[in-house]
């Protein structure tokens, strides 16, 4: 039991370092990058207190230099997954009963370790594993993960403070119990911060976790594990397995103690997981919590009153940063005819000003590689198709080369068909498709934006006309969980823009918010009566 009502440190967003030439942080991260790049790491499974090397290994390579090997990771078999579940359950009681301020201290310490001694490590690992340039690595792996940890501790304490009223003679109180069982966290390749946050947010609320990182992110996932260990997270609270996602998931979802899933990844996978959980529903001891943030087909729509240069910059940054591999990346754009020429010329000029895609070690590179061969081949196929189709034209980029790294030039497709395949399908790469509408068709175009995609993650409207902004805000109410006015649709900051989408984009439980943390508890109401009645008769009985 705690012996005080403790206040957690006020969360503040971690300042973003510049990495400008000559800065000490630039030297430090480059040194760490080279050390990782020229080294060889052997990543085990982390189950309970054991680091398990199964001997069945897979190599890890940077996407921008895919023949170069930076280490290997050990692949789990079914028995390891069962063992991870057993370790969760064995650790559950001690962890769930630890006072909340002790849990808070572990994750606050992890945030400070990332801000200080692990900053260069987690950034360099993210540059290598996910081919992020240093700015993209810094805003993700360092700043966003620090923010998730600090703000979630604050939200956790706010949740615990939320208590019911008590009438005279009684005392009502709510305790926010962890789920009865374990949580399964499945994380995507594209954000080191999400990889850390999905298991950590559930663990912070007192849950034990089986965490399955993406195969393409194991290299930076290992740094997260090192940080949590150094921060003092007890063994068995977060158990880490990699390997065949289907086998791992089937094993986890077959457990009667499965109590919740914290997923981020593609829509198709999440729908399958939901189905599997439904099929197993009679197996479980409690109804599992299902939280998933999934795909997007995020839009920018410019009104004829918009400022062309602002629209062009929103397109270039929104579509091409981190090679368009942010779930929030703009990938379909609607421009009014009267502004389209000026905007498209500016976009083309910007795209032509990028260096050719290359390694993040060369800090003049804005664009680096896409994550893996599967993604490269898919993007190349859509680009080739656009080259052939009569209703599409490539107006910038359009080249690709995988001989050394998975390099796709930032590509702009102009289409005359608002339902053209790349206006509807999530490609998850540096490809944006633009449709030009007649200025008089603004209101119809809003309907088009709403109806074109199954997703509803992010979207942006640019305009200087307040009536138009109001109309768009209303017409597009259901097609984005994060809606931006006069900005690009990417770059959500924890504590400021809680993130998540609806429709096929997810359950919209807003990562980095109290709403999300509430999914990982099962409140228990305790009513205590001080003078307990001794006669069943109410006064009305006379
Ligand atoms: P992915 O769906 O391929 O993989 C995500 C995770 O699911 C990985 O750990 C993977 O191994 C696992 N997985 C794959 N197939 C599985 C299966 N059959 N059963 C169980 N697990 C399985 O996604 P990705 O390529 O890593 O990430 C990109 C996707 O994630 C995009 O669709 C993007 O929009 C989405 N995303 C969404 C958000 C959001 O907040 N909405 C954030 C980041 C990424």
Coordinates of C-alpha atoms and ligand atoms in Angstrom, one line a residue:
X1 CA 0.0 0.0 0.0
X2 CA 1.2 3.5 -0.7
X3 CA 1.6 5.9 2.2
X4 CA 0.9 9.1 0.4
X5 CA -1.0 10.6 -2.5
X6 CA 1.9 11.0 -4.8
X7 CA 2.1 13.5 -7.7
X8 CA 4.0 12.4 -10.8
X9 CA 6.4 14.9 -12.5
X10 CA 4.5 17.0 -15.0
X11 CA 5.0 15.5 -18.4
X12 CA 6.6 17.8 -21.0
X13 CA 7.3 16.9 -24.6
X14 CA 11.0 16.0 -25.2
X15 CA 12.7 18.8 -27.2
X16 CA 13.8 17.6 -30.6
X17 CA 17.6 17.9 -31.2
X18 CA 18.8 19.5 -34.4
X19 CA 21.7 17.2 -35.5
X20 CA 23.0 20.2 -37.4
X21 CA 26.6 19.9 -38.8
X22 CA 29.1 20.4 -36.0
X23 CA 26.6 19.5 -33.2
X24 CA 27.8 17.0 -30.6
X25 CA 24.6 14.9 -31.0
X26 CA 25.4 14.5 -34.7
X27 CA 28.9 13.2 -34.0
X28 CA 27.6 10.9 -31.2
X29 CA 24.8 9.3 -33.3
X30 CA 27.1 8.8 -36.3
X31 CA 29.7 7.1 -34.2
X32 CA 27.0 4.8 -32.7
X33 CA 25.7 4.1 -36.2
X34 CA 29.1 3.0 -37.5
X35 CA 29.7 0.9 -34.4
X36 CA 26.3 -0.9 -35.0
X37 CA 26.8 -1.1 -38.7
X38 CA 30.2 -2.7 -38.4
X39 CA 29.3 -4.9 -35.5
X40 CA 27.2 -8.1 -35.2
X41 CA 24.5 -8.4 -32.7
X42 CA 22.9 -11.7 -31.6
X43 CA 19.4 -11.1 -30.4
X44 CA 17.8 -13.7 -28.1
X45 CA 14.2 -14.2 -27.1
X46 CA 13.5 -12.7 -23.7
X47 CA 11.4 -15.0 -21.6
X48 CA 11.2 -14.5 -17.9
X49 CA 14.8 -14.2 -16.7
X50 CA 16.2 -16.1 -19.6
X51 CA 17.7 -14.9 -22.9
X52 CA 17.0 -17.8 -25.2
X53 CA 19.1 -18.6 -28.3
X54 CA 17.2 -21.1 -30.2
X55 CA 19.8 -21.6 -32.9
X56 CA 17.2 -21.1 -35.6
X57 CA 18.3 -17.6 -36.7
X58 CA 17.5 -15.0 -39.3
X59 CA 19.9 -12.3 -40.5
X60 CA 19.2 -8.6 -40.0
X61 CA 20.2 -6.1 -42.7
X62 CA 19.7 -2.3 -43.2
X63 CA 17.1 -1.7 -45.9
X64 CA 19.5 0.8 -47.6
X65 CA 22.2 -1.8 -47.8
X66 CA 20.4 -5.2 -47.9
X67 CA 23.5 -7.3 -48.6
X68 CA 25.2 -6.1 -45.4
X69 CA 24.4 -8.0 -42.3
X70 CA 24.4 -6.3 -38.9
X71 CA 23.4 -9.3 -36.8
X72 CA 20.9 -12.1 -36.3
X73 CA 17.9 -12.9 -34.2
X74 CA 16.7 -16.2 -32.8
X75 CA 13.3 -17.4 -34.0
X76 CA 10.8 -18.9 -31.5
X77 CA 9.2 -22.3 -31.7
X78 CA 5.7 -23.0 -30.3
X79 CA 7.2 -24.2 -27.0
X80 CA 8.9 -20.8 -26.5
X81 CA 5.6 -19.0 -27.0
X82 CA 4.0 -21.3 -24.4
X83 CA 6.9 -20.6 -22.1
X84 CA 6.4 -16.8 -22.6
X85 CA 2.8 -17.2 -21.6
X86 CA 3.7 -19.3 -18.5
X87 CA 6.2 -16.6 -17.5
X88 CA 3.7 -13.9 -17.9
X89 CA 1.3 -15.8 -15.6
X90 CA 4.0 -16.6 -13.1
X91 CA 5.0 -12.9 -12.9
X92 CA 1.5 -11.5 -12.8
X93 CA 0.7 -11.5 -9.1
X94 CA 3.9 -9.7 -8.0
X95 CA 3.6 -7.2 -10.8
X96 CA -0.1 -6.5 -10.5
X97 CA 0.3 -6.0 -6.7
X98 CA 3.3 -3.7 -6.9
X99 CA 2.2 -0.2 -5.9
X100 CA 1.6 2.1 -8.8
X101 CA 4.3 4.6 -8.0
X102 CA 6.9 1.9 -8.3
X103 CA 5.6 1.0 -11.8
X104 CA 5.6 4.7 -12.7
X105 CA 9.2 5.1 -11.5
X106 CA 10.4 2.3 -13.8
X107 CA 8.8 3.9 -16.9
X108 CA 9.9 7.4 -16.0
X109 CA 13.4 6.1 -15.6
X110 CA 13.2 4.4 -19.0
X111 CA 12.2 7.8 -20.5
X112 CA 15.2 9.5 -18.9
X113 CA 17.5 6.7 -20.1
X114 CA 16.3 7.3 -23.7
X115 CA 16.7 11.1 -23.3
X116 CA 20.3 10.6 -22.1
X117 CA 22.6 7.6 -22.3
X118 CA 20.5 5.6 -24.8
X119 CA 19.5 8.4 -27.2
X120 CA 22.2 7.8 -29.7
X121 CA 21.8 4.0 -29.4
X122 CA 18.0 4.0 -30.0
X123 CA 18.3 6.5 -32.9
X124 CA 21.2 4.8 -34.6
X125 CA 19.4 1.4 -34.3
X126 CA 16.3 3.0 -35.9
X127 CA 18.4 4.5 -38.7
X128 CA 19.8 1.0 -39.4
X129 CA 16.7 -1.2 -38.9
X130 CA 14.1 1.0 -40.5
X131 CA 16.3 3.3 -42.7
X132 CA 15.1 6.5 -41.0
X133 CA 17.1 9.7 -41.6
X134 CA 18.3 11.2 -38.3
X135 CA 15.5 13.6 -38.0
X136 CA 12.9 10.9 -38.5
X137 CA 14.7 8.6 -36.0
X138 CA 14.9 11.4 -33.4
X139 CA 11.2 12.4 -33.6
X140 CA 10.2 8.7 -33.4
X141 CA 12.6 6.6 -31.4
X142 CA 13.8 9.2 -29.0
X143 CA 11.2 12.0 -28.6
X144 CA 7.9 10.1 -29.2
X145 CA 8.9 7.1 -27.1
X146 CA 10.0 9.4 -24.2
X147 CA 6.7 11.3 -24.6
X148 CA 4.6 8.1 -24.5
X149 CA 6.3 7.0 -21.3
X150 CA 6.1 10.4 -19.5
X151 CA 2.6 11.3 -20.6
X152 CA 1.2 7.8 -19.9
X153 CA 2.5 7.9 -16.4
X154 CA 0.7 11.2 -15.9
X155 CA -2.5 9.7 -17.5
X156 CA -2.2 6.7 -15.3
X157 CA -2.2 8.8 -12.2
X158 CA -5.2 10.8 -13.5
X159 CA -7.1 7.6 -14.1
X160 CA -6.4 6.4 -10.5
X161 CA -7.6 9.8 -9.2
X162 CA -10.9 9.5 -11.0
X163 CA -13.2 8.3 -8.2
X164 CA -17.0 8.3 -7.7
X165 CA -18.9 10.4 -5.2
X166 CA -20.0 8.9 -1.9
X167 CA -23.3 9.6 -0.2
X168 CA -23.6 10.0 3.6
X169 CA -22.6 7.0 5.5
X170 CA -20.9 5.1 2.7
X171 CA -17.5 5.3 0.9
X172 CA -17.4 4.4 -2.8
X173 CA -14.0 3.8 -4.4
X174 CA -12.8 2.4 -7.6
X175 CA -9.6 0.4 -8.1
X176 CA -8.3 0.1 -11.6
X177 CA -7.3 -3.6 -11.7
X178 CA -5.0 -4.9 -14.4
X179 CA -6.7 -7.4 -16.7
X180 CA -7.1 -11.0 -15.4
X181 CA -4.7 -12.8 -17.7
X182 CA -2.0 -11.4 -20.0
X183 CA -1.9 -8.9 -22.9
X184 CA -0.5 -9.7 -26.4
X185 CA 1.3 -6.8 -28.1
X186 CA 2.0 -7.0 -31.8
X187 CA 3.9 -4.1 -33.2
X188 CA 4.6 -2.8 -36.7
X189 CA 8.0 -2.0 -38.3
X190 CA 7.5 1.7 -38.9
X191 CA 7.8 3.3 -35.4
X192 CA 10.2 2.4 -32.7
X193 CA 8.0 4.5 -30.4
X194 CA 4.9 2.3 -31.2
X195 CA 7.0 -0.8 -30.7
X196 CA 7.9 0.4 -27.2
X197 CA 4.6 1.9 -26.3
X198 CA 2.3 -1.1 -27.1
X199 CA 3.8 -3.4 -24.5
X200 CA 4.8 -0.7 -22.1
X201 CA 1.3 1.0 -21.8
X202 CA -0.3 -2.3 -20.9
X203 CA 2.5 -3.2 -18.5
X204 CA 2.4 0.3 -16.9
X205 CA -1.3 -0.4 -15.9
X206 CA -0.1 -3.6 -14.1
X207 CA -0.5 -6.1 -16.9
X208 CA 2.0 -8.8 -18.0
X209 CA 2.7 -9.0 -21.7
X210 CA 3.8 -11.2 -24.6
X211 CA 5.4 -8.9 -27.1
X212 CA 5.9 -9.8 -30.7
X213 CA 7.8 -7.1 -32.6
X214 CA 7.9 -7.0 -36.4
X215 CA 10.7 -9.0 -38.0
X216 CA 11.9 -5.8 -39.7
X217 CA 12.3 -4.0 -36.4
X218 CA 14.1 -6.5 -34.2
X219 CA 17.3 -4.6 -34.3
X220 CA 15.8 -1.5 -32.7
X221 CA 13.4 -3.6 -30.5
X222 CA 16.5 -5.0 -28.8
X223 CA 17.5 -1.5 -27.6
X224 CA 14.0 -1.0 -26.2
X225 CA 14.5 -4.3 -24.2
X226 CA 17.9 -3.1 -23.0
X227 CA 16.4 0.1 -21.8
X228 CA 13.5 -1.5 -20.0
X229 CA 15.9 -3.9 -18.3
X230 CA 18.2 -1.1 -17.2
X231 CA 15.2 0.9 -15.9
X232 CA 14.4 -2.1 -13.6
X233 CA 11.4 -3.7 -15.3
X234 CA 11.2 -7.1 -13.5
X235 CA 11.8 -10.3 -15.5
X236 CA 8.6 -11.9 -16.9
X237 CA 6.6 -8.6 -17.2
X238 CA 7.3 -8.2 -20.9
X239 CA 8.3 -11.4 -22.6
X240 CA 9.6 -11.0 -26.2
X241 CA 9.3 -13.5 -29.0
X242 CA 9.9 -13.2 -32.8
X243 CA 9.2 -15.6 -35.7
X244 CA 6.3 -16.9 -37.7
X245 CA 3.5 -14.5 -36.8
X246 CA 0.8 -17.0 -37.6
X247 CA 2.2 -19.7 -35.3
X248 CA 3.0 -17.3 -32.5
X249 CA -0.5 -15.7 -32.7
X250 CA -2.3 -19.0 -32.9
X251 CA -0.5 -20.2 -29.8
X252 CA -1.2 -17.0 -27.9
X253 CA -4.8 -16.7 -28.9
X254 CA -5.5 -20.3 -27.8
X255 CA -4.6 -19.5 -24.2
X256 CA -7.6 -19.3 -21.8
X257 CA -5.7 -16.5 -20.1
X258 CA -5.5 -14.3 -23.1
X259 CA -7.1 -11.0 -21.9
X260 CA -6.3 -8.4 -24.5
X261 CA -4.5 -7.5 -27.7
X262 CA -2.7 -4.3 -28.4
X263 CA -2.0 -4.3 -32.1
X264 CA -0.7 -1.8 -34.7
X265 CA -0.2 -2.9 -38.3
X266 CA -2.2 -3.5 -41.4
X267 CA -6.0 -3.7 -41.6
X268 CA -6.1 -7.1 -43.1
X269 CA -4.1 -8.7 -40.4
X270 CA -6.1 -7.0 -37.6
X271 CA -9.4 -8.2 -39.1
X272 CA -8.1 -11.7 -39.2
X273 CA -7.0 -11.4 -35.6
X274 CA -10.4 -10.2 -34.6
X275 CA -12.0 -13.2 -36.4
X276 CA -9.6 -15.6 -34.6
X277 CA -10.4 -14.1 -31.2
X278 CA -14.1 -14.4 -32.0
X279 CA -13.7 -18.1 -33.0
X280 CA -11.9 -18.8 -29.7
X281 CA -14.3 -16.8 -27.5
X282 CA -15.6 -19.8 -25.5
X283 CA -12.0 -20.5 -24.5
X284 CA -11.3 -17.3 -22.7
X285 CA -11.8 -16.6 -19.0
X286 CA -12.7 -13.0 -19.7
X287 CA -13.8 -11.0 -22.8
X288 CA -10.6 -9.9 -24.3
X289 CA -10.0 -6.2 -25.0
X290 CA -9.3 -5.7 -28.7
X291 CA -7.3 -2.5 -29.5
X292 CA -5.9 -2.1 -33.0
X293 CA -4.6 0.9 -35.0
X294 CA -4.4 -0.1 -38.6
X295 CA -4.1 1.2 -42.2
X296 CA -4.8 4.5 -43.8
X297 CA -5.4 6.3 -47.1
X298 CA -4.8 9.7 -45.8
X299 CA -5.9 12.8 -47.8
X300 CA -5.1 16.4 -48.4
X301 CA -7.8 18.6 -49.9
X302 CA -7.1 22.2 -50.9
X303 CA -9.9 24.7 -51.3
X304 CA -9.5 27.4 -54.1
X305 CA -8.8 29.9 -51.3
X306 CA -5.7 28.0 -50.2
X307 CA -2.2 29.3 -50.5
X308 CA -0.4 27.3 -53.2
X309 CA 3.0 27.2 -51.5
X310 CA 1.5 26.0 -48.2
X311 CA -0.3 23.2 -50.1
X312 CA 2.8 22.1 -51.9
X313 CA 4.8 21.9 -48.7
X314 CA 2.1 19.9 -47.0
X315 CA 2.1 17.5 -49.9
X316 CA 5.9 17.1 -50.0
X317 CA 6.4 16.7 -46.3
X318 CA 3.1 14.8 -45.7
X319 CA 3.7 12.3 -48.5
X320 CA 7.5 11.7 -48.6
X321 CA 8.9 12.0 -45.1
X322 CA 10.1 8.5 -44.0
X323 CA 9.4 7.4 -47.6
X324 CA 5.7 7.7 -47.0
X325 CA 5.8 4.9 -44.5
X326 CA 3.9 6.7 -41.8
X327 CA 0.4 5.4 -41.3
X328 CA -0.6 9.1 -41.4
X329 CA 1.2 9.9 -44.7
X330 CA -0.7 11.8 -47.3
X331 CA -1.3 9.5 -50.3
X332 CA -4.3 11.0 -52.1
X333 CA -4.6 14.7 -52.8
X334 CA -7.4 16.8 -54.3
X335 CA -6.5 20.1 -55.9
X336 CA -8.7 22.9 -57.4
X337 CA -8.0 23.5 -61.0
X338 CA -7.3 27.2 -60.5
X339 CA -4.3 26.4 -58.2
X340 CA -3.2 23.1 -59.5
X341 CA -0.6 24.3 -62.0
X342 CA 1.3 26.4 -59.4
X343 CA 1.1 23.7 -56.7
X344 CA 2.2 20.9 -59.0
X345 CA 5.2 22.9 -60.3
X346 CA 6.3 23.6 -56.8
X347 CA 5.9 19.9 -55.7
X348 CA 7.9 18.9 -58.8
X349 CA 10.6 21.4 -58.0
X350 CA 10.9 20.2 -54.4
X351 CA 11.0 16.5 -55.4
X352 CA 13.7 17.3 -57.9
X353 CA 15.7 19.0 -55.1
X354 CA 16.0 15.8 -53.1
X355 CA 19.2 13.8 -53.3
X356 CA 18.7 10.4 -54.9
X357 CA 17.5 8.0 -52.2
X358 CA 20.4 6.8 -50.1
X359 CA 21.8 5.8 -46.7
X360 CA 20.7 7.7 -43.6
X361 CA 24.4 7.8 -42.6
X362 CA 24.8 10.5 -45.3
X363 CA 22.8 13.2 -43.5
X364 CA 22.1 15.2 -46.7
X365 CA 19.7 12.5 -47.6
X366 CA 16.0 13.4 -47.1
X367 CA 14.8 10.1 -48.7
X368 CA 16.3 6.7 -47.7
X369 CA 15.0 3.1 -48.4
X370 CA 11.7 1.5 -48.0
X371 CA 11.5 -1.3 -45.5
X372 CA 11.9 -4.6 -47.4
X373 CA 11.8 -6.3 -50.8
X374 CA 8.1 -7.1 -50.6
X375 CA 7.3 -3.4 -50.1
X376 CA 9.7 -2.4 -52.9
X377 CA 8.2 -4.9 -55.4
X378 CA 4.6 -3.8 -54.5
X379 CA 5.5 -0.1 -55.0
X380 CA 7.4 -0.8 -58.3
X381 CA 4.3 -2.7 -59.6
X382 CA 2.0 0.2 -59.0
X383 CA 4.4 2.7 -60.5
X384 CA 4.8 0.5 -63.6
X385 CA 1.0 0.2 -63.9
X386 CA 0.6 4.0 -63.7
X387 CA 3.1 4.3 -66.5
X388 CA 0.9 2.2 -68.7
X389 CA -2.6 3.4 -67.7
X390 CA -4.3 6.1 -69.8
X391 CA -5.9 7.7 -66.9
X392 CA -2.7 8.2 -64.9
X393 CA 0.5 10.1 -65.6
X394 CA 3.7 10.2 -63.5
X395 CA 4.7 13.8 -63.2
X396 CA 7.7 13.4 -60.8
X397 CA 9.9 10.4 -59.8
X398 CA 8.9 7.0 -61.1
X399 CA 12.3 5.3 -60.9
X400 CA 13.4 2.6 -58.5
X401 CA 16.4 0.4 -57.9
X402 CA 17.0 -2.4 -55.5
X403 CA 20.5 -3.4 -56.4
X404 CA 22.0 -2.0 -53.2
X405 CA 19.1 -0.8 -51.1
X406 CA 15.3 -0.8 -51.6
X407 CA 15.2 2.7 -53.2
X408 CA 12.1 4.1 -54.6
X409 CA 12.1 7.7 -55.9
X410 CA 9.4 9.9 -54.4
X411 CA 6.7 9.6 -57.1
X412 CA 3.8 11.8 -58.0
X413 CA 1.0 10.3 -60.0
X414 CA -1.6 12.6 -61.6
X415 CA -4.9 10.9 -62.4
X416 CA -8.1 12.0 -64.1
X417 CA -10.0 9.3 -62.3
X418 CA -10.8 10.1 -58.6
X419 CA -11.3 6.4 -58.0
X420 CA -8.0 5.3 -59.6
X421 CA -6.4 2.4 -57.9
X422 CA -3.7 4.4 -56.1
X423 CA -6.4 6.9 -54.8
X424 CA -8.0 3.9 -53.0
X425 CA -5.3 1.4 -52.0
X426 CA -2.8 1.8 -49.2
X427 CA 0.6 1.5 -50.8
X428 CA 2.7 2.5 -47.8
X429 CA 5.6 4.1 -49.7
X430 CA 6.7 7.4 -51.3
X431 CA 3.9 7.5 -53.9
X432 CA 1.2 10.2 -53.8
X433 CA -1.7 10.4 -56.3
X434 CA -3.3 13.7 -57.2
X435 CA -6.7 14.4 -58.6
X436 CA -7.6 17.9 -59.9
X437 CA -11.2 19.0 -59.5
X438 CA -13.2 21.9 -61.0
X439 CA -13.3 24.7 -58.5
X440 CA -17.1 24.8 -58.7
X441 CA -17.2 21.1 -57.6
X442 CA -15.8 21.8 -54.1
X443 CA -18.8 20.4 -52.2
X444 CA -19.1 17.3 -54.4
X445 CA -15.3 16.7 -54.0
X446 CA -15.7 16.6 -50.3
X447 CA -18.3 13.8 -50.8
X448 CA -15.7 12.1 -53.0
X449 CA -13.1 12.3 -50.3
X450 CA -15.5 10.8 -47.8
X451 CA -16.5 7.9 -50.1
X452 CA -13.3 6.9 -51.8
X453 CA -11.5 4.9 -49.1
X454 CA -12.5 2.3 -46.5
X455 CA -10.0 4.0 -44.1
X456 CA -10.4 7.0 -41.8
X457 CA -7.1 7.7 -40.2
X458 CA -5.8 11.2 -41.0
X459 CA -6.7 14.0 -43.4
X460 CA -6.1 17.7 -44.0
X461 CA -7.9 20.7 -45.4
X462 CA -6.1 23.8 -46.6
X463 CA -8.1 27.0 -47.0
X464 CA -8.2 30.6 -46.0
X465 CA -12.0 30.7 -46.2
X466 CA -13.5 30.0 -42.8
X467 CA -16.9 28.9 -44.3
X468 CA -15.0 26.3 -46.5
X469 CA -13.1 25.1 -43.5
X470 CA -16.3 24.7 -41.5
X471 CA -18.0 22.9 -44.4
X472 CA -15.0 20.5 -44.8
X473 CA -14.8 19.8 -41.1
X474 CA -18.5 18.8 -41.1
X475 CA -18.5 16.9 -44.4
X476 CA -15.4 14.9 -43.5
X477 CA -16.4 14.2 -39.9
X478 CA -16.2 10.5 -40.2
X479 CA -13.2 10.0 -42.5
X480 CA -10.4 10.9 -40.3
X481 CA -9.6 10.3 -36.6
X482 CA -7.0 13.0 -36.8
X483 CA -8.1 16.0 -38.9
X484 CA -5.8 18.9 -39.7
X485 CA -6.6 22.4 -40.8
X486 CA -4.0 24.2 -42.8
X487 CA -1.3 21.6 -41.9
X488 CA 0.1 18.4 -43.2
X489 CA -1.7 15.2 -41.9
X490 CA 1.4 13.7 -40.3
X491 CA 3.4 14.4 -37.1
X492 CA 1.0 13.8 -34.2
X493 CA 2.6 14.7 -30.9
X494 CA 1.9 12.7 -27.7
X495 CA 0.0 14.9 -25.2
X496 CA -1.1 17.2 -27.9
X497 CA -2.7 15.2 -30.8
X498 CA -3.8 11.8 -29.4
X499 CA -3.6 9.5 -32.4
X500 CA -6.0 7.0 -34.0
X501 CA -8.5 6.4 -36.7
X502 CA -11.9 4.9 -37.2
X503 CA -13.6 2.8 -40.0
X504 CA -11.0 0.3 -41.3
X505 CA -8.2 2.3 -39.7
X506 CA -8.7 0.9 -36.2
X507 CA -10.6 1.0 -32.9
X508 CA -9.6 4.6 -32.4
X509 CA -8.4 4.1 -28.8
X510 CA -5.9 7.0 -29.2
X511 CA -2.4 5.9 -28.5
X512 CA -0.8 8.1 -25.9
X513 CA -4.0 9.0 -24.0
X514 CA -6.0 8.1 -21.0
X515 CA -8.6 6.5 -23.3
X516 CA -6.0 3.9 -24.4
X517 CA -4.8 3.2 -20.9
X518 CA -8.4 2.6 -19.7
X519 CA -8.5 -0.4 -22.1
X520 CA -5.9 -2.1 -20.0
X521 CA -7.8 -2.1 -16.8
X522 CA -10.9 -3.6 -15.4
X523 CA -12.3 -1.3 -12.8
X524 CA -13.6 -2.7 -9.5
X525 CA -16.1 -0.7 -7.5
X526 CA -15.9 -1.1 -3.8
X527 CA -18.9 0.2 -1.8
X528 CA -18.4 0.3 1.9
X529 CA -21.3 1.0 4.3
X530 CA -20.3 2.3 7.7
X531 CA -23.6 1.6 9.6
X532 CA -25.0 -1.5 8.1
X533 CA -28.8 -1.9 8.1
X534 CA -30.3 -4.4 10.4
X535 CA -34.0 -4.3 9.4
X536 CA -35.3 -5.1 5.9
X537 CA -38.4 -2.9 6.3
X538 CA -38.4 0.5 4.6
X539 CA -40.3 3.4 6.2
X540 CA -43.0 3.4 3.5
X541 CA -44.2 0.0 4.8
X542 CA -45.6 2.0 7.7
Ligands
LIG1 P1 1.9 -5.7 -40.8 O1 0.4 -5.8 -40.7 O2 2.5 -6.4 -42.0 O3 2.7 -6.2 -39.5 C1 2.3 -5.7 -38.2 C2 2.6 -6.8 -37.2 O4 1.7 -7.9 -37.4 C3 4.0 -7.4 -37.3 O5 4.5 -7.6 -36.1 C4 3.8 -8.7 -38.1 O6 4.8 -9.6 -37.9 C5 2.4 -9.1 -37.6 N1 1.7 -10.0 -38.4 C6 1.7 -10.1 -39.8 N2 0.9 -11.0 -40.2 C7 0.3 -11.5 -39.1 C8 -0.6 -12.6 -38.9 N3 -1.1 -13.3 -39.9 N4 -1.0 -12.9 -37.6 C9 -0.5 -12.2 -36.6 N5 0.4 -11.2 -36.7 C10 0.8 -10.9 -38.0 O7 2.2 -4.1 -40.9 P2 3.6 -3.4 -41.0 O8 4.0 -3.5 -42.5 O9 4.6 -3.8 -40.0 O10 3.2 -1.9 -40.7 C11 2.5 -1.1 -41.7 C12 1.0 -1.1 -41.5 O11 0.8 -0.6 -40.1 C13 0.3 -0.1 -42.4 O12 -0.9 -0.7 -42.8 C14 0.1 1.1 -41.5 O13 -0.9 1.9 -41.9 C15 -0.1 0.5 -40.2 N6 0.1 1.4 -39.1 C16 -0.9 2.0 -38.5 C17 -0.7 2.9 -37.4 C18 -1.9 3.6 -36.8 O14 -1.6 4.2 -35.7 N7 -3.1 3.5 -37.3 C19 0.6 3.1 -37.0 C20 1.7 2.5 -37.7 C21 1.4 1.6 -38.7

